[in-house]
CSV table of C-alpha atoms in Angstrom, one decimal:
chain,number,residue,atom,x,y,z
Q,1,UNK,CA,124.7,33.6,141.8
Q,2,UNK,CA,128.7,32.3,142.8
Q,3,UNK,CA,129.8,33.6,146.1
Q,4,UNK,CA,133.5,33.7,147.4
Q,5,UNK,CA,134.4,34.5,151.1
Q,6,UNK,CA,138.1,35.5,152.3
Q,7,UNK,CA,139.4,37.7,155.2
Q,8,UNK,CA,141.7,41.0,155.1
Q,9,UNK,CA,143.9,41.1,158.4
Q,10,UNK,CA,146.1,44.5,159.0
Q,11,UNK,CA,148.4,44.1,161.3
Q,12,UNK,CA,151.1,45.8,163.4
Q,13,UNK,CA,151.8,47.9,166.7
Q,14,UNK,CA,149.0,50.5,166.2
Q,15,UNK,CA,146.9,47.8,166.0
Q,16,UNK,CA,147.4,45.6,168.8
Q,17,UNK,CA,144.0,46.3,170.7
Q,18,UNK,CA,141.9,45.6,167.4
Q,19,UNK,CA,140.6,48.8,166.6
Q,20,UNK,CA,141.5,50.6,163.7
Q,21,UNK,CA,140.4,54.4,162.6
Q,22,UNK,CA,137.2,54.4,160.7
Q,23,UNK,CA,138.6,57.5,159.0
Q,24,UNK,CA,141.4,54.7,157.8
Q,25,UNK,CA,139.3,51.6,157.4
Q,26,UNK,CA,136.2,53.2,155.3
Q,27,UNK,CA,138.4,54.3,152.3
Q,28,UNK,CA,140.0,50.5,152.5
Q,29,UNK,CA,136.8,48.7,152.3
Q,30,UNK,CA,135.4,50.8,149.8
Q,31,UNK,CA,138.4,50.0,147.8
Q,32,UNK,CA,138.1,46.7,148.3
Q,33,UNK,CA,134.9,46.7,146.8
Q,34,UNK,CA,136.3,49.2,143.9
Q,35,UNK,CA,139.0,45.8,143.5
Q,36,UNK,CA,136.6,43.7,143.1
Q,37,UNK,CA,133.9,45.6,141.2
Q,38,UNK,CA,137.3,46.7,138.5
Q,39,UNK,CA,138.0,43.2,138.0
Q,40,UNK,CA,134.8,42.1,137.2
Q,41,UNK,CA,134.0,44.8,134.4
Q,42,UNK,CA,137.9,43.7,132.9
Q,43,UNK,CA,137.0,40.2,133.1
Q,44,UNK,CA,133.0,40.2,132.4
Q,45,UNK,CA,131.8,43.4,131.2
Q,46,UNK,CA,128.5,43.9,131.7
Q,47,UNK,CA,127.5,40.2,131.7
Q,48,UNK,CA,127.8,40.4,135.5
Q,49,UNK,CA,127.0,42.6,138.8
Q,50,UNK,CA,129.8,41.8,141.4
Q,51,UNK,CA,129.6,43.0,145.5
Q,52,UNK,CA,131.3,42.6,148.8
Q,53,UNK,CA,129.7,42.6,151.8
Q,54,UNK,CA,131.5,43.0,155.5
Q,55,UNK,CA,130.2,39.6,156.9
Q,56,UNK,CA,132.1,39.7,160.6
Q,57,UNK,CA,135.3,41.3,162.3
Q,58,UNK,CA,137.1,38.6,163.8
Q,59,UNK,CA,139.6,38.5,166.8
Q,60,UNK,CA,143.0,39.0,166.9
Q,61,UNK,CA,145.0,42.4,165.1
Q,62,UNK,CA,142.4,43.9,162.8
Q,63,UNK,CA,140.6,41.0,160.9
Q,64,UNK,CA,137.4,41.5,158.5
Q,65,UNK,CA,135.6,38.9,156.6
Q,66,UNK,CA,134.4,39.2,153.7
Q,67,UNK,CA,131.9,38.0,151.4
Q,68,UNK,CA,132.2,38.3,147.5
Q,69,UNK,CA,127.9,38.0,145.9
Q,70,UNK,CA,128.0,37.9,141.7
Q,71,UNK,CA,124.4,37.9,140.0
Q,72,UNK,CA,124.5,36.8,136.4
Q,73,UNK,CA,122.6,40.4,134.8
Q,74,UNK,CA,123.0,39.1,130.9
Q,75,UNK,CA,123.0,35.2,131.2
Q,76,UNK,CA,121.6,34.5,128.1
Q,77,UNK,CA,123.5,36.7,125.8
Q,78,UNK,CA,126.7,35.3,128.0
Q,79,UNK,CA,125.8,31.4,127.2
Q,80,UNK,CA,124.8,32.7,123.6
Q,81,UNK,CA,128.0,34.2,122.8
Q,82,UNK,CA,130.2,31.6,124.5
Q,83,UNK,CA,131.9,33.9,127.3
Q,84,UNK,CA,133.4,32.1,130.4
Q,85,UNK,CA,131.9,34.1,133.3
Q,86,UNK,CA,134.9,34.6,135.8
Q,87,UNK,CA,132.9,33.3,138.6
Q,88,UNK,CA,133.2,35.1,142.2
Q,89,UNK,CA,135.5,32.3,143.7
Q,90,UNK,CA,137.4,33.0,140.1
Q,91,UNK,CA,137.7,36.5,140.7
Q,92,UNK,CA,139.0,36.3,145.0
Q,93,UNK,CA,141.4,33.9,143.6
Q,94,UNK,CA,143.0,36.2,140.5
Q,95,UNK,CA,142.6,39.0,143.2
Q,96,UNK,CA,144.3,37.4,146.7
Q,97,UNK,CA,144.9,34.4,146.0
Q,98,UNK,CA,143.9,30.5,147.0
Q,99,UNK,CA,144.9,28.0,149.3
Q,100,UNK,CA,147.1,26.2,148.2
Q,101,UNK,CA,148.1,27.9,144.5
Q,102,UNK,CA,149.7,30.8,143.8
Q,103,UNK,CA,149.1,34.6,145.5
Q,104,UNK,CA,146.7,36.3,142.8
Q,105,UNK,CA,147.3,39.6,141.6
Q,106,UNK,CA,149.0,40.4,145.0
Q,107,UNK,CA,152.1,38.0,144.4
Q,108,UNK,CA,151.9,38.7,140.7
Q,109,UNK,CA,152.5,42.6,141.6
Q,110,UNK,CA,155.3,41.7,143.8
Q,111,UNK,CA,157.0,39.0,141.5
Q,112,UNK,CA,156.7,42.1,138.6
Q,113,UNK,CA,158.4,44.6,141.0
Q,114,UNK,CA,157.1,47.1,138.2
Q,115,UNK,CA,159.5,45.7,135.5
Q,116,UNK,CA,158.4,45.2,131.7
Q,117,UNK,CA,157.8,42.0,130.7
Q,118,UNK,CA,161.2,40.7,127.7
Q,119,UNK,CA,158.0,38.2,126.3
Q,120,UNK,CA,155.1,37.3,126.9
Q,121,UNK,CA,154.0,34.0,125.1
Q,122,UNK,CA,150.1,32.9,124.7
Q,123,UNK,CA,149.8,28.6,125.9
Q,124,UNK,CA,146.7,26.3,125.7
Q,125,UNK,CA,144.4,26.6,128.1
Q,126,UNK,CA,144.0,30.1,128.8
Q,127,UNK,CA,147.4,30.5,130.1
Q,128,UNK,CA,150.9,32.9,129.1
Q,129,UNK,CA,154.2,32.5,129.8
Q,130,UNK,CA,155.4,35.9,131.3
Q,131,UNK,CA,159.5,36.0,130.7
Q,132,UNK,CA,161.6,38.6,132.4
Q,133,UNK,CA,165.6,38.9,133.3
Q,134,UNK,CA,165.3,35.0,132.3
Q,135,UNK,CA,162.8,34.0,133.9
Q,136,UNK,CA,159.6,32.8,133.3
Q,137,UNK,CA,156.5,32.2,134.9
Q,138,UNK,CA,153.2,31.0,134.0
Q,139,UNK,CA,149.7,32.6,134.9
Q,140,UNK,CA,146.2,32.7,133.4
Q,141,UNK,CA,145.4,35.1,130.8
Q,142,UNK,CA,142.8,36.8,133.2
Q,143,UNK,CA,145.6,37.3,135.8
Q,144,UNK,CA,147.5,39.6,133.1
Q,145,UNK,CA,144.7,41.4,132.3
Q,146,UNK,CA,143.9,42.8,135.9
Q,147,UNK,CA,147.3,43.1,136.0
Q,148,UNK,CA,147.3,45.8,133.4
Q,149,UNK,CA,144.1,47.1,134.5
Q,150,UNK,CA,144.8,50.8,135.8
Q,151,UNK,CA,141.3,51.0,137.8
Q,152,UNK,CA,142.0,47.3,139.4
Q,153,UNK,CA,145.5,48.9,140.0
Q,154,UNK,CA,144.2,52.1,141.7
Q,155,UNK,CA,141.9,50.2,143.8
Q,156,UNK,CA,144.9,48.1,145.0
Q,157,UNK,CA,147.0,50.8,145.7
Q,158,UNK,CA,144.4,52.0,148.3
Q,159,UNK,CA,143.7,48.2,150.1
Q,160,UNK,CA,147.4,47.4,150.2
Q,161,UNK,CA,149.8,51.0,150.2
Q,162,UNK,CA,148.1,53.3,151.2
Q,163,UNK,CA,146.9,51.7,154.7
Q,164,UNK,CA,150.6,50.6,154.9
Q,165,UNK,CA,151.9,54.0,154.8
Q,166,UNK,CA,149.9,55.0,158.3
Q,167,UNK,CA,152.5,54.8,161.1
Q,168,UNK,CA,152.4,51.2,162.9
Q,169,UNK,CA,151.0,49.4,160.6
Q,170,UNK,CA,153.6,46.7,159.3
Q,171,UNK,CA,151.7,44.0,157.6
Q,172,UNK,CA,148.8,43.8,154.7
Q,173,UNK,CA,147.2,39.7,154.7
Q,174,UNK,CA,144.5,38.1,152.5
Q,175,UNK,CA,143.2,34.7,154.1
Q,176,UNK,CA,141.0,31.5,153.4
Q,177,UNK,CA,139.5,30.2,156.4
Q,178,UNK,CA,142.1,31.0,158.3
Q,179,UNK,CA,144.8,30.3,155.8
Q,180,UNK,CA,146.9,33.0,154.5
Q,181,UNK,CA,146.7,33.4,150.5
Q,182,UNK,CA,149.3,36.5,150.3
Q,183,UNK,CA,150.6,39.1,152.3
Q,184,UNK,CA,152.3,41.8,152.1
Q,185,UNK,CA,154.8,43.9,154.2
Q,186,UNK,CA,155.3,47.5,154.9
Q,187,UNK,CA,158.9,47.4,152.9
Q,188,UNK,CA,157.0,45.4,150.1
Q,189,UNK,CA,154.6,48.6,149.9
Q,190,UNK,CA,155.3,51.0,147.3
Q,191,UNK,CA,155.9,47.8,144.3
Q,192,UNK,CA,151.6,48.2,145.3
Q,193,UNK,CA,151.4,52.2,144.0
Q,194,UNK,CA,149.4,52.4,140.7
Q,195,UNK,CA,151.4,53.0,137.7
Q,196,UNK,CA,150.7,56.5,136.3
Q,197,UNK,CA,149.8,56.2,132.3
Q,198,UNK,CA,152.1,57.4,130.2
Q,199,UNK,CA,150.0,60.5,128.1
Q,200,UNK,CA,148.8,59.5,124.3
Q,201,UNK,CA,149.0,62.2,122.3
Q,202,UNK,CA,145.5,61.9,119.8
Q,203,UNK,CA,145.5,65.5,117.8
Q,204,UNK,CA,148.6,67.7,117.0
Q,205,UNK,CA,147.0,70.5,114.7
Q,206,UNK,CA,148.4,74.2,113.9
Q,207,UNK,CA,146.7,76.5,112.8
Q,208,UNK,CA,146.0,80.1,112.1
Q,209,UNK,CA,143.5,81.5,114.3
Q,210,UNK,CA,142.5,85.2,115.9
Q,211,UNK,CA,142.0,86.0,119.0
Q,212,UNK,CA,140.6,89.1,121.4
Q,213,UNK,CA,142.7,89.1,124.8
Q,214,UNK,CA,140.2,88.5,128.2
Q,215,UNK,CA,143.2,88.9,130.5
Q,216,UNK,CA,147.3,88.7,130.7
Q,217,UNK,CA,149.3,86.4,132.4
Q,218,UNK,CA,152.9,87.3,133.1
Q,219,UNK,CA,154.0,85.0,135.7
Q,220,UNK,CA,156.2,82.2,133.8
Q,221,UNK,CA,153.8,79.4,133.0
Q,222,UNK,CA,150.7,81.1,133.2
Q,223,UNK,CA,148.3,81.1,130.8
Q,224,UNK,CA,147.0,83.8,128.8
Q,225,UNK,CA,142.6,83.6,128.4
Q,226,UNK,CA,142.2,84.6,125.2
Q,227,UNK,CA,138.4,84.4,123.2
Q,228,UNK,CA,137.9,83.4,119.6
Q,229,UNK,CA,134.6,84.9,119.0
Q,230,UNK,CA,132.4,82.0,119.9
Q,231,UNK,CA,134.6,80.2,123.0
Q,232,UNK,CA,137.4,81.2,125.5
Q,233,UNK,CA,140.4,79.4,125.7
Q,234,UNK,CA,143.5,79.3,127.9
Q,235,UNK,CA,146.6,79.3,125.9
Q,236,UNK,CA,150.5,79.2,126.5
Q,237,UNK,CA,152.5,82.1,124.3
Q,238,UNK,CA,155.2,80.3,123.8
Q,239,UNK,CA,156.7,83.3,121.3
Q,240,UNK,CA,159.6,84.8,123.1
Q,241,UNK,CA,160.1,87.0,120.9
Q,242,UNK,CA,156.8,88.4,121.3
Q,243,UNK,CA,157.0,88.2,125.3
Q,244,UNK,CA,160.1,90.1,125.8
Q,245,UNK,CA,158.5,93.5,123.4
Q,246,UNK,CA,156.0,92.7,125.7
Q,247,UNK,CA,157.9,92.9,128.6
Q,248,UNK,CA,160.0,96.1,127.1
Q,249,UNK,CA,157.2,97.9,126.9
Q,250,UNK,CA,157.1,97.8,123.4
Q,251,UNK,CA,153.6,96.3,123.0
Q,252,UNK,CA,150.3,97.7,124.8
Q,253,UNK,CA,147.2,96.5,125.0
Q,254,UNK,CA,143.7,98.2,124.7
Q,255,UNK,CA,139.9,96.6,124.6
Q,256,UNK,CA,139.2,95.2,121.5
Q,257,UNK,CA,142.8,94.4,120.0
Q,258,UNK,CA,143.3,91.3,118.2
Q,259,UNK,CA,146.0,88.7,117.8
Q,260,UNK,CA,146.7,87.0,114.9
Q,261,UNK,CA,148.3,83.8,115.7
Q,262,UNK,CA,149.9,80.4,114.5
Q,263,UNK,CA,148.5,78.1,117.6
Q,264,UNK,CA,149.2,74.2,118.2
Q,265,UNK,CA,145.8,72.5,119.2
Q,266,UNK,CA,146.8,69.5,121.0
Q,267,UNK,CA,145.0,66.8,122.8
Q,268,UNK,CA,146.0,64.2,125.1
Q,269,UNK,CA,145.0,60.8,126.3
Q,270,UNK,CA,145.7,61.0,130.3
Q,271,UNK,CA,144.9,58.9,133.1
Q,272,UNK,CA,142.5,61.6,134.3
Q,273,UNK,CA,140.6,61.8,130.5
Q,274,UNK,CA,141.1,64.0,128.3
Q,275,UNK,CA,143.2,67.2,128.1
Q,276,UNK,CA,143.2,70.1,125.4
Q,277,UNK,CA,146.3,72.2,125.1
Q,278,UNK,CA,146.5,75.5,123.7
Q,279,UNK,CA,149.9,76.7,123.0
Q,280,UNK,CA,150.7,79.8,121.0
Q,281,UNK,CA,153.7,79.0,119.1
Q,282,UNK,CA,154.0,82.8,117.0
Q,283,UNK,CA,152.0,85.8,117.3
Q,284,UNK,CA,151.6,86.8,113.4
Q,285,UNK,CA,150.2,90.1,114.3
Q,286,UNK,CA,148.9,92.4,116.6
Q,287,UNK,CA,145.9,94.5,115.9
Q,288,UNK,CA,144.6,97.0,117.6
Q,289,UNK,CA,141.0,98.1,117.8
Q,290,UNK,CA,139.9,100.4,115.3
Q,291,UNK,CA,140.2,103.9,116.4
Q,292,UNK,CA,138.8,105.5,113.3
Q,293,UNK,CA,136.3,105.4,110.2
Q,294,UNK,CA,138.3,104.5,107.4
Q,295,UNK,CA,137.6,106.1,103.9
Q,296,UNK,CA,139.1,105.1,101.1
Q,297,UNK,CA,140.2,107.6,99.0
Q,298,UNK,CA,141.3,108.2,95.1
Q,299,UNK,CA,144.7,107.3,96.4
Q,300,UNK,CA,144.1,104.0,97.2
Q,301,UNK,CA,145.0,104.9,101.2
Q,302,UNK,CA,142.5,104.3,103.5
Q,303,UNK,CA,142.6,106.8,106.0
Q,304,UNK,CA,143.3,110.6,105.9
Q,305,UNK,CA,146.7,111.2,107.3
């Protein structure tokens, strides 16, 4: 078991009588311990279980000490395989910092300012030279991986921005017995908002398919629920040519009709999971529902007309 212990001190005019809204506080420790817990899964996988624990609130604007606990879950398969363990004291320090060295994640954020890296070059000892604009800085491996980490990311955003945001509160500061590590200021604030992930597109298919209509939708945008015979969908018609005889009238609908259709089946990558779109790029045909027996006769028609 490693432990770690640091402070997080808000600070600012709504705050000068030490008291702070739990409303406010409550989602900023529990991020806090999302940080922490986002880190450790990057770094350690499952090799490791990883809490915080409120230890004391401390005089003077609106001070909290922490204390970082990590139990070693798979020890042996860890030593086995020859994984370095990013101990607790290893994570606070990628995280906020350590007396005496450089910021952590919070002054790597900050030094980024959300640009993209011109090279990134791998050195001994665990280490890569991050270049941008000319210059050049070095950090540890680890550091660039929480770095790009989007749920070590989110749970910054909600320690450091989004406390920021609230009306009087100026300051954000991570400290080691009584030594500040990093801090961060109200104007510094939004360099500390998540990135959003750019969507990866993993299927792009079209195909012919038929469909019975469960409702319109003729608002622009709105999706039309269409059924396939085994599942309902929601789909874009993205055919204006079939929308405006639609909207002239020219088209009706009755129960049981069927469109015959040439639809994109997409699915996306996002940052919320996975997304399936519909989109109905040409209505083929309309069909209505059968209105009669059909006979077929010597002819070759099949109705009697």
């Amino acid at each position: 078991m490693s432990k770690a212990r640091f402070s997080i001190i808000y600070d600012g005019p709504a705050l000068t009588d030490h008291t702070m809204d739990v409303r406010e506080l409550a989602p900023a420790l529990l991020a806090i311990g999302e940080m922490f817990d986002a880190a450790n899964v990057a770094l350690n996988g499952d090799a490791t279980d990883v809490r915080v624990n409120v230890r004391a609130h401390e005089p003077g604007c609106f001070s909290i000490d922490l204390d970082v606990v990590q139990s070693i879950i798979k020890q042996g398969i860890a030593l086995l395989s020859g994984d370095q363990i990013a101990a607790a004291l290893n994570l606070k320090e990628l995280l906020v910092g350590a007396v005496g060295g450089f910021g952590g994640l919070i002054w790597f954020i900050r030094w980024m300012r959300g640009r993209q890296p011109d090279r990134i070059e791998r050195l001994p000892a665990g280490m890569v030279r991050v270049t941008i604009d000319g210059e050049s800085i070095d950090v540890p491996l680890k550091l660039l991986r929480l770095y790009q980490d989007i749920a070590v990311r989110s749970a910054v955003e909600r320690v450091v921005e989004i406390p920021l945001q609230r009306s009087g509160v100026e300051t954000v500061e991570f400290a080691e017995q009584g030594t500040i590590t990093s801090r961060v200021e109200r104007a510094e604030s939004e360099l500390y908002r998540a990135p959003a992930i750019e969507d990866q597109v993993i299927i792009d298919d079209i195909r012919r398919a038929a469909f019975s209509i469960v409702s319109l939708a003729f608002k622009e945008d709105n999706k039309w629920r269409l059924h396939d015979g085994q599942n309902q969908i929601s789909a874009i018609i993205a055919d204006e040519d079939f929308l405006g005889r639609v909207d002239r009238n020219l088209i009706s609908f009755s129960k049981g009709d069927v469109l015959i259709c040439e639809v994109r089946f997409r699915q996306k990558q996002t940052g919320k999971g996975l997304v399936t779109e519909n989109i109905v790029e040409r209505v083929l045909e309309h069909r209505p529902a059968p209105r009669q027996l059909e006979f077929l006769i010597d002819d070759g028609s099949a109705n009697l007309q």
